[in-house]
XYZ file of C-alpha atoms in Angstrom:
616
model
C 0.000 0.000 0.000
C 2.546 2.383 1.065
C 6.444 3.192 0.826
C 6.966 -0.045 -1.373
C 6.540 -2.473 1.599
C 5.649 -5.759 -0.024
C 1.933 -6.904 0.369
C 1.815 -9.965 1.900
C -1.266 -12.772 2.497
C -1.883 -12.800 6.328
C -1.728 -15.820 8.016
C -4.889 -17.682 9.531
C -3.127 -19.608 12.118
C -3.704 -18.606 14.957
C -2.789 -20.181 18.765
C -5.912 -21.689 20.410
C -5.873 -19.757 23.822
C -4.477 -16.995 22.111
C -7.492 -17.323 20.259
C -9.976 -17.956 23.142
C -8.839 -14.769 25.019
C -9.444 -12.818 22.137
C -12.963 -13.982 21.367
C -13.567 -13.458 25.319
C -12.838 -10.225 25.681
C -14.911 -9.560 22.183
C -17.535 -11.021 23.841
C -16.924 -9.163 27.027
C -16.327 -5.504 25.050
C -19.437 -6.516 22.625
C -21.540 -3.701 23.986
C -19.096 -0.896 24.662
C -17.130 -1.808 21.608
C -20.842 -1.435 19.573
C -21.353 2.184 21.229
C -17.803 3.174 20.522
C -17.730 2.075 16.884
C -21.404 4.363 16.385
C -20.002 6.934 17.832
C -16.927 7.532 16.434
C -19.022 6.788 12.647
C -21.513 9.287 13.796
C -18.631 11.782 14.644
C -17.375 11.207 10.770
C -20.843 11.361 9.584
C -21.991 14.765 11.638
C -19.121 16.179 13.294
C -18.511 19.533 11.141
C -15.931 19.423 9.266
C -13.389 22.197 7.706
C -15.613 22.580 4.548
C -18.341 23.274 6.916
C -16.607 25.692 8.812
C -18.356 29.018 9.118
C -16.473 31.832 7.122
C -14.959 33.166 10.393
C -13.984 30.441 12.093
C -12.404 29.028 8.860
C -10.252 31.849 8.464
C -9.177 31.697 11.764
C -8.111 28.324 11.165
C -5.108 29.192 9.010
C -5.031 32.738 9.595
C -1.207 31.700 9.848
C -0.554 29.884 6.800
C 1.159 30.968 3.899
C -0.978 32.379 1.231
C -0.006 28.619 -0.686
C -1.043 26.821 2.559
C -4.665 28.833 2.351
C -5.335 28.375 -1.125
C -5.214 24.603 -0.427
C -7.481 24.185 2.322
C -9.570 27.139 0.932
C -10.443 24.547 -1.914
C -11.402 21.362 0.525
C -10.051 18.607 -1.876
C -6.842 17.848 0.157
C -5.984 16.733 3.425
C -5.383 19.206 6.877
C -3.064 16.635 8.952
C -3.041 17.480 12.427
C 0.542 17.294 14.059
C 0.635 16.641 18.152
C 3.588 17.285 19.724
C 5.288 16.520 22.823
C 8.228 18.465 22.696
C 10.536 20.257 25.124
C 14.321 20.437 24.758
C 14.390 19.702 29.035
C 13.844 16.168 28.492
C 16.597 13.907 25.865
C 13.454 11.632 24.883
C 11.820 14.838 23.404
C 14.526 16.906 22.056
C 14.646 15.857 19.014
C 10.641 16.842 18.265
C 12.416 20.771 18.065
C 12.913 20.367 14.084
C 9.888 17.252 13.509
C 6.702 19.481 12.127
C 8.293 21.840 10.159
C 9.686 18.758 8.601
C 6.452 16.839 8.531
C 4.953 19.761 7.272
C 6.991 19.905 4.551
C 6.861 16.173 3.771
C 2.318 17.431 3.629
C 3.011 19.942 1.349
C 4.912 17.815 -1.207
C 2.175 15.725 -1.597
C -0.557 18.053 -2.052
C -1.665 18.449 2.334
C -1.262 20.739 4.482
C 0.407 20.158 7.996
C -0.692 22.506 11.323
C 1.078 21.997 15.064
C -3.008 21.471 16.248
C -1.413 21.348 20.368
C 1.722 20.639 22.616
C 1.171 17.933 25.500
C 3.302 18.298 28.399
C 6.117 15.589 28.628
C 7.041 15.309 32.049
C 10.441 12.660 32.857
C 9.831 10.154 35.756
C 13.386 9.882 35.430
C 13.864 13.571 36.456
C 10.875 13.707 39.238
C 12.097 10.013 40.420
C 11.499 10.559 44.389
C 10.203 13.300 44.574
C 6.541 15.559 44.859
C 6.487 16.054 41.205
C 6.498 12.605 40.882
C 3.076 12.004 42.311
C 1.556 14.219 38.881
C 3.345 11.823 36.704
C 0.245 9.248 36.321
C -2.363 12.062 36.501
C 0.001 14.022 33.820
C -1.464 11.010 31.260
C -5.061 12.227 31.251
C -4.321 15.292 31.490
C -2.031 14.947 27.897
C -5.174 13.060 26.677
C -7.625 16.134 27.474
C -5.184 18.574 25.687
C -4.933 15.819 22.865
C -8.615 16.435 22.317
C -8.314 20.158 22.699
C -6.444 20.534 19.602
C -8.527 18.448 17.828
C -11.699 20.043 18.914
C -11.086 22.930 16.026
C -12.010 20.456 13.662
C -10.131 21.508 11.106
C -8.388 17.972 10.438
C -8.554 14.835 8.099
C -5.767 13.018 10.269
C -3.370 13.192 12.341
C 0.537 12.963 13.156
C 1.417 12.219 17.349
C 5.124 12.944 18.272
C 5.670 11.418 21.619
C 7.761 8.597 23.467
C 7.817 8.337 27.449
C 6.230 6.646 29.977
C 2.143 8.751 29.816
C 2.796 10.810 27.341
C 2.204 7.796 24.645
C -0.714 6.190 26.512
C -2.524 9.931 27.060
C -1.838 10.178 23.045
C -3.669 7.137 22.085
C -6.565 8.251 24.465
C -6.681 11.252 23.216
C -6.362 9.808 19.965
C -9.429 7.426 20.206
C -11.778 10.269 21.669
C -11.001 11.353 17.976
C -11.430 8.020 16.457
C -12.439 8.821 13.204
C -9.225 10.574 12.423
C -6.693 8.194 10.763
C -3.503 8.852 13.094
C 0.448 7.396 12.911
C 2.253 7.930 15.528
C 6.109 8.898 14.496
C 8.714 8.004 17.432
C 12.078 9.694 17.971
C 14.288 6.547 19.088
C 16.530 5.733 21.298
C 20.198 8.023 22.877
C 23.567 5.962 22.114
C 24.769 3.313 24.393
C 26.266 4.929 27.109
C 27.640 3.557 30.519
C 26.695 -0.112 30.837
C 23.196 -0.517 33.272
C 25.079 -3.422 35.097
C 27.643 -0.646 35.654
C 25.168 1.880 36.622
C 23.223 -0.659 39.036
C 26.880 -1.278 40.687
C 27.594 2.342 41.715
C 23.857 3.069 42.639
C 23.933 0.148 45.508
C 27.593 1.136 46.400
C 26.252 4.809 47.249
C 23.492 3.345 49.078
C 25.763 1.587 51.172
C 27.918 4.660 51.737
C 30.928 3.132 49.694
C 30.958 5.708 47.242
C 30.197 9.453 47.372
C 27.788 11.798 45.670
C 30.351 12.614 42.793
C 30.799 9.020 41.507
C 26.990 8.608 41.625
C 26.627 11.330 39.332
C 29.426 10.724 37.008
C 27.647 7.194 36.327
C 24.378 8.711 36.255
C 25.414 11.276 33.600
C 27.312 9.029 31.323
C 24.392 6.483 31.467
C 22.056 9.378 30.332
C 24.257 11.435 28.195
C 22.253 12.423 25.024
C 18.893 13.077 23.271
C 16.621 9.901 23.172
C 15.024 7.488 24.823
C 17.036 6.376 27.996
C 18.399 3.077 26.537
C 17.002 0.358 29.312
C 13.786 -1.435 28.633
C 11.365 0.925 31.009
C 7.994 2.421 29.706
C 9.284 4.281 27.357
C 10.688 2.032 25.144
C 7.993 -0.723 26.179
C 5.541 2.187 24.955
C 7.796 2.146 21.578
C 7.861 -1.706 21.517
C 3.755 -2.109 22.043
C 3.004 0.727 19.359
C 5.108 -0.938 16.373
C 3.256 -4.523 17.000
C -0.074 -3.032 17.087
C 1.126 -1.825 14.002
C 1.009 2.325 14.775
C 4.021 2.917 13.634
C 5.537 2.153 10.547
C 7.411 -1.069 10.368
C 10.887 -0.930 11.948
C 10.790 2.917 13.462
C 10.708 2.535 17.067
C 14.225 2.003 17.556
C 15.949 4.305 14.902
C 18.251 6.359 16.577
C 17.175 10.480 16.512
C 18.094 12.770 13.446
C 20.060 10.105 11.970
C 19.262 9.832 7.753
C 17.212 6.711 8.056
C 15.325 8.401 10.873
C 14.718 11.593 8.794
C 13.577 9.403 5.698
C 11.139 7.415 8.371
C 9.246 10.671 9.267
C 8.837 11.700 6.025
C 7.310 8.491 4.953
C 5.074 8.718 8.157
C 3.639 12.413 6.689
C 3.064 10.550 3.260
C 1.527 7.656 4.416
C -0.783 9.782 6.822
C -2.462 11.097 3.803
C -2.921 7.923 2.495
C -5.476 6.870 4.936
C -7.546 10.236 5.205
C -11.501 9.722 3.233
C -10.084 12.390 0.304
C -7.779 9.448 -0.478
C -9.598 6.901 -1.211
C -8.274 4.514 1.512
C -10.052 5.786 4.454
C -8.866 3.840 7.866
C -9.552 5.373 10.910
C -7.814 4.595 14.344
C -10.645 3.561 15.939
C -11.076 1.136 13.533
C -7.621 0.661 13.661
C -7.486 -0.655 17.046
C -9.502 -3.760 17.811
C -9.773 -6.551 20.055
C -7.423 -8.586 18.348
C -4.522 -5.344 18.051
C -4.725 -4.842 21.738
C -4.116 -8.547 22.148
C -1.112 -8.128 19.794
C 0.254 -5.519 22.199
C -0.178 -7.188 25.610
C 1.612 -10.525 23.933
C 4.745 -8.567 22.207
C 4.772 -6.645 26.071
C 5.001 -10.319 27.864
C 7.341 -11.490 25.192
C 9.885 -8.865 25.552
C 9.262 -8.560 29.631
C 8.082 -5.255 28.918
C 7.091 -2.542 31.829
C 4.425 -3.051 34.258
C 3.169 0.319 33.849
C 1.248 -0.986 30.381
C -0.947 -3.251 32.488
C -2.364 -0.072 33.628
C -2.259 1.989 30.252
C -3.641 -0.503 27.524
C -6.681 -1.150 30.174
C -6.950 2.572 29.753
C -6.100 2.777 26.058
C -8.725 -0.607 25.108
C -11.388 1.334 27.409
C -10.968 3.962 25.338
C -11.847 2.525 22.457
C -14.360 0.348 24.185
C -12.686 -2.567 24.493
C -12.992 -4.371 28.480
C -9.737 -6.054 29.373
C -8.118 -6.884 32.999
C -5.460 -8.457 34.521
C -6.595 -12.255 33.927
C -6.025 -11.416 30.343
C -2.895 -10.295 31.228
C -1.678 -13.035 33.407
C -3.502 -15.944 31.135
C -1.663 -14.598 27.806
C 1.712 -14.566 30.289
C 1.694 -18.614 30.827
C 1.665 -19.325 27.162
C 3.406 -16.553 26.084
C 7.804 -17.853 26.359
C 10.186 -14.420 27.271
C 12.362 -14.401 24.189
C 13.877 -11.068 24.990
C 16.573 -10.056 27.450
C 17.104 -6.358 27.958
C 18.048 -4.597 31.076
C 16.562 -4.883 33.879
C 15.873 -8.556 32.624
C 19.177 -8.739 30.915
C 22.674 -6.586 30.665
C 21.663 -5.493 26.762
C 19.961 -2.175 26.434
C 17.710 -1.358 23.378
C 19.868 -0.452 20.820
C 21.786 -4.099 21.650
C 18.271 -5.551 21.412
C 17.724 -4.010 17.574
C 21.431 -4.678 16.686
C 19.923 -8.342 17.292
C 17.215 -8.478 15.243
C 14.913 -6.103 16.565
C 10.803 -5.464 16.038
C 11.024 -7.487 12.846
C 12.210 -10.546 14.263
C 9.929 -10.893 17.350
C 7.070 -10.528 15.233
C 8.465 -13.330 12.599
C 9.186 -15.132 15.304
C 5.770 -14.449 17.516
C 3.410 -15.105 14.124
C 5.488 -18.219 13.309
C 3.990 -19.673 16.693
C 0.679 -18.532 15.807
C 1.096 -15.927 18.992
C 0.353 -12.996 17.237
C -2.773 -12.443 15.502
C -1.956 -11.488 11.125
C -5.392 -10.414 9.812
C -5.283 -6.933 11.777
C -4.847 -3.500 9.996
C -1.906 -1.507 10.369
C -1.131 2.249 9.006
C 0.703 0.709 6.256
C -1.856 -2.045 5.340
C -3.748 -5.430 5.863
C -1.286 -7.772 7.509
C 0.842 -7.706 10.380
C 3.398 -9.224 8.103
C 4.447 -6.394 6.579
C 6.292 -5.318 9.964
C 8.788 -8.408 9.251
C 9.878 -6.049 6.596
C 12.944 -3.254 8.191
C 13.866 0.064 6.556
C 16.669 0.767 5.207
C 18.504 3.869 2.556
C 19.016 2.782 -0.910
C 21.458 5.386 -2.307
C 19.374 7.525 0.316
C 16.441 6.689 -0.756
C 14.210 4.783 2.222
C 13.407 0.889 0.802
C 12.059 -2.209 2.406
C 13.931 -5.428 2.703
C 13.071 -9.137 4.708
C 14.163 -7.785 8.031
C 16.247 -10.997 10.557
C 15.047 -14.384 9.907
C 17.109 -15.165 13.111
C 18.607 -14.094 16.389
C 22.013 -12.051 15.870
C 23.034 -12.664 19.896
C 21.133 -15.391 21.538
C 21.740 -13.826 24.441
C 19.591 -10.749 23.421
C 16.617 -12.285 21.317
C 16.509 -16.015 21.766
C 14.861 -18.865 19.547
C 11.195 -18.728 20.208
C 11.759 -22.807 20.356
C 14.759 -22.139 22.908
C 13.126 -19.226 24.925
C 14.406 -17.342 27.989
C 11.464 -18.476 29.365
C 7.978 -20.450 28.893
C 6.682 -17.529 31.021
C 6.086 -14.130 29.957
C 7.363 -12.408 33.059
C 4.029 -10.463 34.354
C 1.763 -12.734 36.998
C -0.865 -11.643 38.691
C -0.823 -12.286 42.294
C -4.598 -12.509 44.275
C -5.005 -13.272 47.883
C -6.894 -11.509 50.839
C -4.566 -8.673 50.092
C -6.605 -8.163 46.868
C -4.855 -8.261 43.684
C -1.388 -7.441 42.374
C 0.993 -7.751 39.577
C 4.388 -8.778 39.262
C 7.262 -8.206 36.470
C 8.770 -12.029 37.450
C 10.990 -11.821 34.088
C 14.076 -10.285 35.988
C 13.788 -12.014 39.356
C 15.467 -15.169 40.131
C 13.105 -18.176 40.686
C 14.564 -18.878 44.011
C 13.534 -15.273 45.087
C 9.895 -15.620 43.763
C 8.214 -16.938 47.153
C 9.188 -15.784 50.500
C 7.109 -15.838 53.687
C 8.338 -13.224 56.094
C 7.002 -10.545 58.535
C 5.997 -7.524 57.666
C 7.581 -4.109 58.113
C 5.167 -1.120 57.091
C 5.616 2.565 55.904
C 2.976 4.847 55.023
C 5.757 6.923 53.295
C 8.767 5.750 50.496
C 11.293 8.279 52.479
C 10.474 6.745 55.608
C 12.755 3.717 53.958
C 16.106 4.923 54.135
C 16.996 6.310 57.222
C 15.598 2.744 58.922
C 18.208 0.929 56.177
C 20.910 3.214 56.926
C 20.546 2.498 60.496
C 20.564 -1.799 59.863
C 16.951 -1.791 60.976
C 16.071 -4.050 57.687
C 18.695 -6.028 57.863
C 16.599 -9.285 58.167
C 14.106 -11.351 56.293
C 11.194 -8.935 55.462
C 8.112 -7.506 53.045
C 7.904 -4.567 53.087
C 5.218 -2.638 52.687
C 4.482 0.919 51.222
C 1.206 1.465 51.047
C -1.190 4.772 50.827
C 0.859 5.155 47.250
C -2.278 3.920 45.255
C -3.799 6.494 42.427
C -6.486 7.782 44.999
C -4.225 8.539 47.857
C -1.193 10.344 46.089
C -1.601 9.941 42.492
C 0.298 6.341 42.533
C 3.829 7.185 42.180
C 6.817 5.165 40.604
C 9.180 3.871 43.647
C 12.304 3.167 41.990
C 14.234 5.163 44.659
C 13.998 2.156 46.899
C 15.126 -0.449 44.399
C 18.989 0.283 45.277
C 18.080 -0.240 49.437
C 16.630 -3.328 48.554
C 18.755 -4.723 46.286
C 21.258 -4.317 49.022
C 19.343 -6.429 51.313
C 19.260 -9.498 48.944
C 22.700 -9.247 48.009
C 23.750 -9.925 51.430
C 21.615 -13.363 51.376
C 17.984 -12.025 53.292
C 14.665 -12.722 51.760
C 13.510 -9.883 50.852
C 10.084 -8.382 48.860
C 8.128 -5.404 48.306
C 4.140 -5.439 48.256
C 2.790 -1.825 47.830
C -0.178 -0.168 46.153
C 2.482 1.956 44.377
C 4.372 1.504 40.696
C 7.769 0.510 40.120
C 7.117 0.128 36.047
C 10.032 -1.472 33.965
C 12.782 -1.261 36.088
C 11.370 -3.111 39.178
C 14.236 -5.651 38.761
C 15.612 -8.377 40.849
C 13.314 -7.616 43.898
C 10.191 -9.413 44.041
C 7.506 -6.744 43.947
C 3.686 -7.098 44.221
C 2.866 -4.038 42.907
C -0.708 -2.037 41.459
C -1.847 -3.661 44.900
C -5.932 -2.898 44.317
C -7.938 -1.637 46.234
C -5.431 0.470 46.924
C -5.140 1.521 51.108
C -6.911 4.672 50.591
C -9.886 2.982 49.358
C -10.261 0.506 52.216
C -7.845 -2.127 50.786
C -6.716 -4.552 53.471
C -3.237 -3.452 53.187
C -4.410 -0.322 55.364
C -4.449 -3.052 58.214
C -1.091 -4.474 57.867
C 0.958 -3.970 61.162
C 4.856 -4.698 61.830
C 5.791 -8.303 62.318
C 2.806 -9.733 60.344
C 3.519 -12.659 58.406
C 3.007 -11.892 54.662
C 3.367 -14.600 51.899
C 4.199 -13.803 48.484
C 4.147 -16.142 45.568
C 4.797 -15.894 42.094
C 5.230 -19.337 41.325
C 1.600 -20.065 42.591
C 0.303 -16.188 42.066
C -0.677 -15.521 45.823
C -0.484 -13.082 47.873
C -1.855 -13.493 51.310
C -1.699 -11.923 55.090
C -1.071 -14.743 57.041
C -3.252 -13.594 60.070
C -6.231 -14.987 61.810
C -9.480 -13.389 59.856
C -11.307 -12.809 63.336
C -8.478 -10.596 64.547
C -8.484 -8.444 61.119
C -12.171 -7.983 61.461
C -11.359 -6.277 65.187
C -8.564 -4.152 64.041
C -9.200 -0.622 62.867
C -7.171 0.442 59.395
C -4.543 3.104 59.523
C -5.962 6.394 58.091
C -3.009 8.555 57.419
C -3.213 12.591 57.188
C -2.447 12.948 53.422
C -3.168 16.662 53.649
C 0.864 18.062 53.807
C 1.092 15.968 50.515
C -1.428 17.277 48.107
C -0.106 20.914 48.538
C 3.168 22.051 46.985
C 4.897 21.191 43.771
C 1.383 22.038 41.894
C -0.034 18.833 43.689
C -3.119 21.372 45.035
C -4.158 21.436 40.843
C -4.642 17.950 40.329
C -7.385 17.467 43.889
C -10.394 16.923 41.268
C -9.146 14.372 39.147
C -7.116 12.684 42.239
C -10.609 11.903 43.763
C -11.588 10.792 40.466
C -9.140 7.979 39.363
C -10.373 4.678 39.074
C -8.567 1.621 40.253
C -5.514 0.154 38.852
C -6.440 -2.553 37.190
C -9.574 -0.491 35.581
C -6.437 1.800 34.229
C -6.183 4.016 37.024
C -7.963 6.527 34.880
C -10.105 10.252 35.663
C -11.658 9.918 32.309
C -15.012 8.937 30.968
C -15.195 6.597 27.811
């Protein structure tokens, strides 16, 4: 269809649970999925559109443009492609959007459309916030990208439309955004991934030696700053590059972009194809394909099977519950944790390997776990994609010609073993994500990067209402013993659910010297949760009268990932006498703009319904 990728036949085989999940959450989604698909035709059908603008608010619309730009959308034959961006030049993953529209929009204008920056999103870095209050806006930052999605939509001036964005919400509050709009076509164009930089074993090394006061302040930062040295992604497998990862398979990219590095040639010729292409789907073409139509039951299975197959970040088993609901599709965890046990890790990348992601696409890349994936029957073929009928046609990399951008049969097999395995020799049977259940409630755990022998520990408990509670009590050898510990009141209600990777380094400090250690919390720790054992997304959540609000010191807590449980081991007439904690949250929804967010704090549903403000 597009940028001379081959057509190919899809395949009809299909896996037999793979297909059973799928049909049950059609079945489940039949009635929101029905409303969704009438609305979004009714929106196509009704919605006014550019050529039914009133005078004024037409001219309004491209008041800016150059007197070319209006003569072409004056005459309503060609295309008005809506360009999204997430840039800031703060944050390396979003640097390199400075120079992408004006680009893109000359990419339109060679082939007859027009291009028009329609809204910024904010792109905030849990990286950057890691720790501290701003961190606790970072989940509530995704619906709040997916309301200003809509707002530069709502001109309705557009036949399609372009996203620019990578990190961890900023993707996810896209694709909402995005379906709210679902009878726009939409690609999304990445930016790829910064150089290699220090190795992550390396940078895990010198993290736990400052923990343990071996090394000062001025090493830490040294390795911190020459393991995040340039513009792009950060180079382990977190949410960002998960986010990257999940997009191509569900086939919103174009084939082989996620992982091209930023303003390099082939990158360049990749976003230019991306502007043609998006004016290939638009109705004035001929080839109308909407996302909404897009993304179906069977596409959001794609992208929850190539996250458990690459031991992707935990934080998607919040945002594709968000992003399905969105397009009124129902899924949960069970989904999640079924498709896991028949779903074999074939990919190693740190934190469930020492390769980052450029190692990982020097290996074979996208186009090789999808060979390998639909060779199994794992992946389901007969989807759309932006560049045609097929998920095939992703097997297919890009590549420069004599600088021109061409197609060619991308790996047929695994350049380092080590990296991408043989999908008959797997890491793994197990896709790395189990859901845990108990009288705790329910919780899920990234298993793909901790040792079996750590997966089950029985041990008392030792509670904190507060992540900065942790260290001075480690400093002082308080931990130093076989323990759970809990965090809890960190649940999207209570602060906004915020990312605890600040006590991953105390922790891992623990197990090193030989104790049994695990974390249970209602908080995230996303894709770099590691070789602790964490039962995270813990729902419902303390704040909401989860059980975890009546955990006490010394209470024996099981946690097991080989059998998914997770249990308090204490008699069920003495939790029915005690009281549960309620902590004074007050001191932490003021300062840092944390006051802003109150309405859509009380709002947020649970975890495992997406932790989401929003209304589908």
């Amino acid at each position: 269809m597009s940028n001379n990728i081959p057509k190919v036949t899809p395949s009809s085989k299909v896996n037999d649970v793979i297909q059973q999940i799928t049909q049950r959450i059609i079945s489940r989604s039949q009635p929101t999925r029905k409303a969704y698909l009438e609305r979004i035709e009714n929106a196509r059908r009704t919605t006014v559109h550019r050529a039914e603008l009133a005078c004024g608010n037409l001219a309004h619309g491209f008041a800016a443009c150059q007197s070319e730009e209006k003569q072409i959308l004056k005459s309503m034959t060609r295309s008005d492609i809506a360009i999204i961006t997430s840039y800031n030049d703060m944050l390396s993953a979003h640097r390199p959007y400075d120079s992408y529209p004006e680009k893109l929009k000359q990419a339109l204008l060679e082939n007859g459309a027009i291009g028009q920056v329609a809204s910024g999103v904010p792109a905030m870095c849990d990286g950057v916030t890691q720790g501290q209050d701003g961190m606790e806006l970072s989940l509530l930052s995704r619906d709040v990208i997916a309301m200003s999605t809509a707002i530069g939509l709502s001109h309705n001036m557009f036949d399609g439309a372009l996203y620019l964005g990578i990190c961890d919400k900023i993707v996810p509050g896209l694709m909402i955004g995005a379906l709210s709009f679902g009878h726009l076509p939409a690609i999304f164009v990445p930016a790829g991934p910064m150089s290699t930089g220090l190795p992550n074993k390396e940078k895990v090394r010198i993290r736990q030696l400052y923990a343990e006061g071996k090394v000062d302040r001025s090493a830490l930062l040294e390795a911190e700053a020459a393991s995040y040295h340039g513009i792009g992604t950060c180079t382990f497998y977190g949410t960002a590059n998960s986010n990257q990862m999940v997009m191509e398979v569900m086939g919103l990219h174009l084939p082989g972009a996620s992982f091209v590095p930023p303003d390099s040639p082939l990158r360049d010729a990749l976003n230019i194809a991306a502007a043609r292409q998006i004016t290939r789907l638009t109705e004035q073409s001929g080839n109308y394909l909407s996302i909404g139509q897009l993304v179906d039951e069977k596409v959001i299975v794609n992208g929850i099977v190539a996250l458990l197959a690459t031991g992707g970040s935990t934080n998607l088993t919040m945002h594709l519950v968000a992003i399905a609901r969105a397009a009124g599709i129902i899924i949960n965890w069970d989904d999640f944790s079924d498709l896991s046990a028949i779903v074999p890790l074939i990919c190693r990348i740190y934190p469930n390997g020492q390769a980052d992601i450029n190692q990982f696409q020097a290996s074979g890349g996208v186009q090789l776990l999808i060979r390998q994936l639909l060779s199994k029957g794992l992946l389901h073929d007969d989807v759309n994609t932006v560049v045609g009928f097929g998920l095939s046609r992703y097997t297919m990399e890009p590549w420069l010609d004599n600088g021109q951008l061409a197609w060619r049969e991308g790996a047929e097999a695994s350049y380092n073993l080590d990296v991408i395995a043989d999908i008959n020799q797997p890491f793994s049977a197990h896709g790395g994500t189990k859901l845990l259940s108990g009288n705790l409630g329910r919780a899920m755990m990234k298993t793909s990067a901790v040792p079996v022998e750590n997966q089950v520990i029985e041990a008392p408990a030792i509670v904190f209402n507060n992540q900065n509670d942790i260290a001075p009590r480690f400093e002082a050898g308080e931990l130093d013993r076989d323990c759970v510990i809990v965090v809890r009141f960190q649940g999207p209600s209570a602060n906004g659910m915020p990312e605890l990777h600040k006590l991953m380094p105390p922790l891992g400090v623990l197990l090193d010297k030989g104790y049994k250690v695990a974390l249970v919390t209602d908080g995230r720790l996303s894709g770099a949760s590691g070789k602790v054992p964490s039962a995270i997304h813990v729902t419902p959540e303390a704040y909401n009268g989860g059980l975890l609000a009546k955990v006490q010191d010394g209470d024996l807590i099981r946690v097991d990932a080989l059998t998914g449980e997770i249990s308090l081991l204490v008699d069920e007439h003495e939790l029915a006498a005690r009281q549960p904690y309620q902590p004074d949250l007050s001191a932490e929804r003021v300062g840092c703009g944390r006051e802003l967010f109150g309405a859509l704090r009380t709002h947020l549903s649970g975890a495992e319904e997406g932790a989401c403000s929003l209304n589908f």
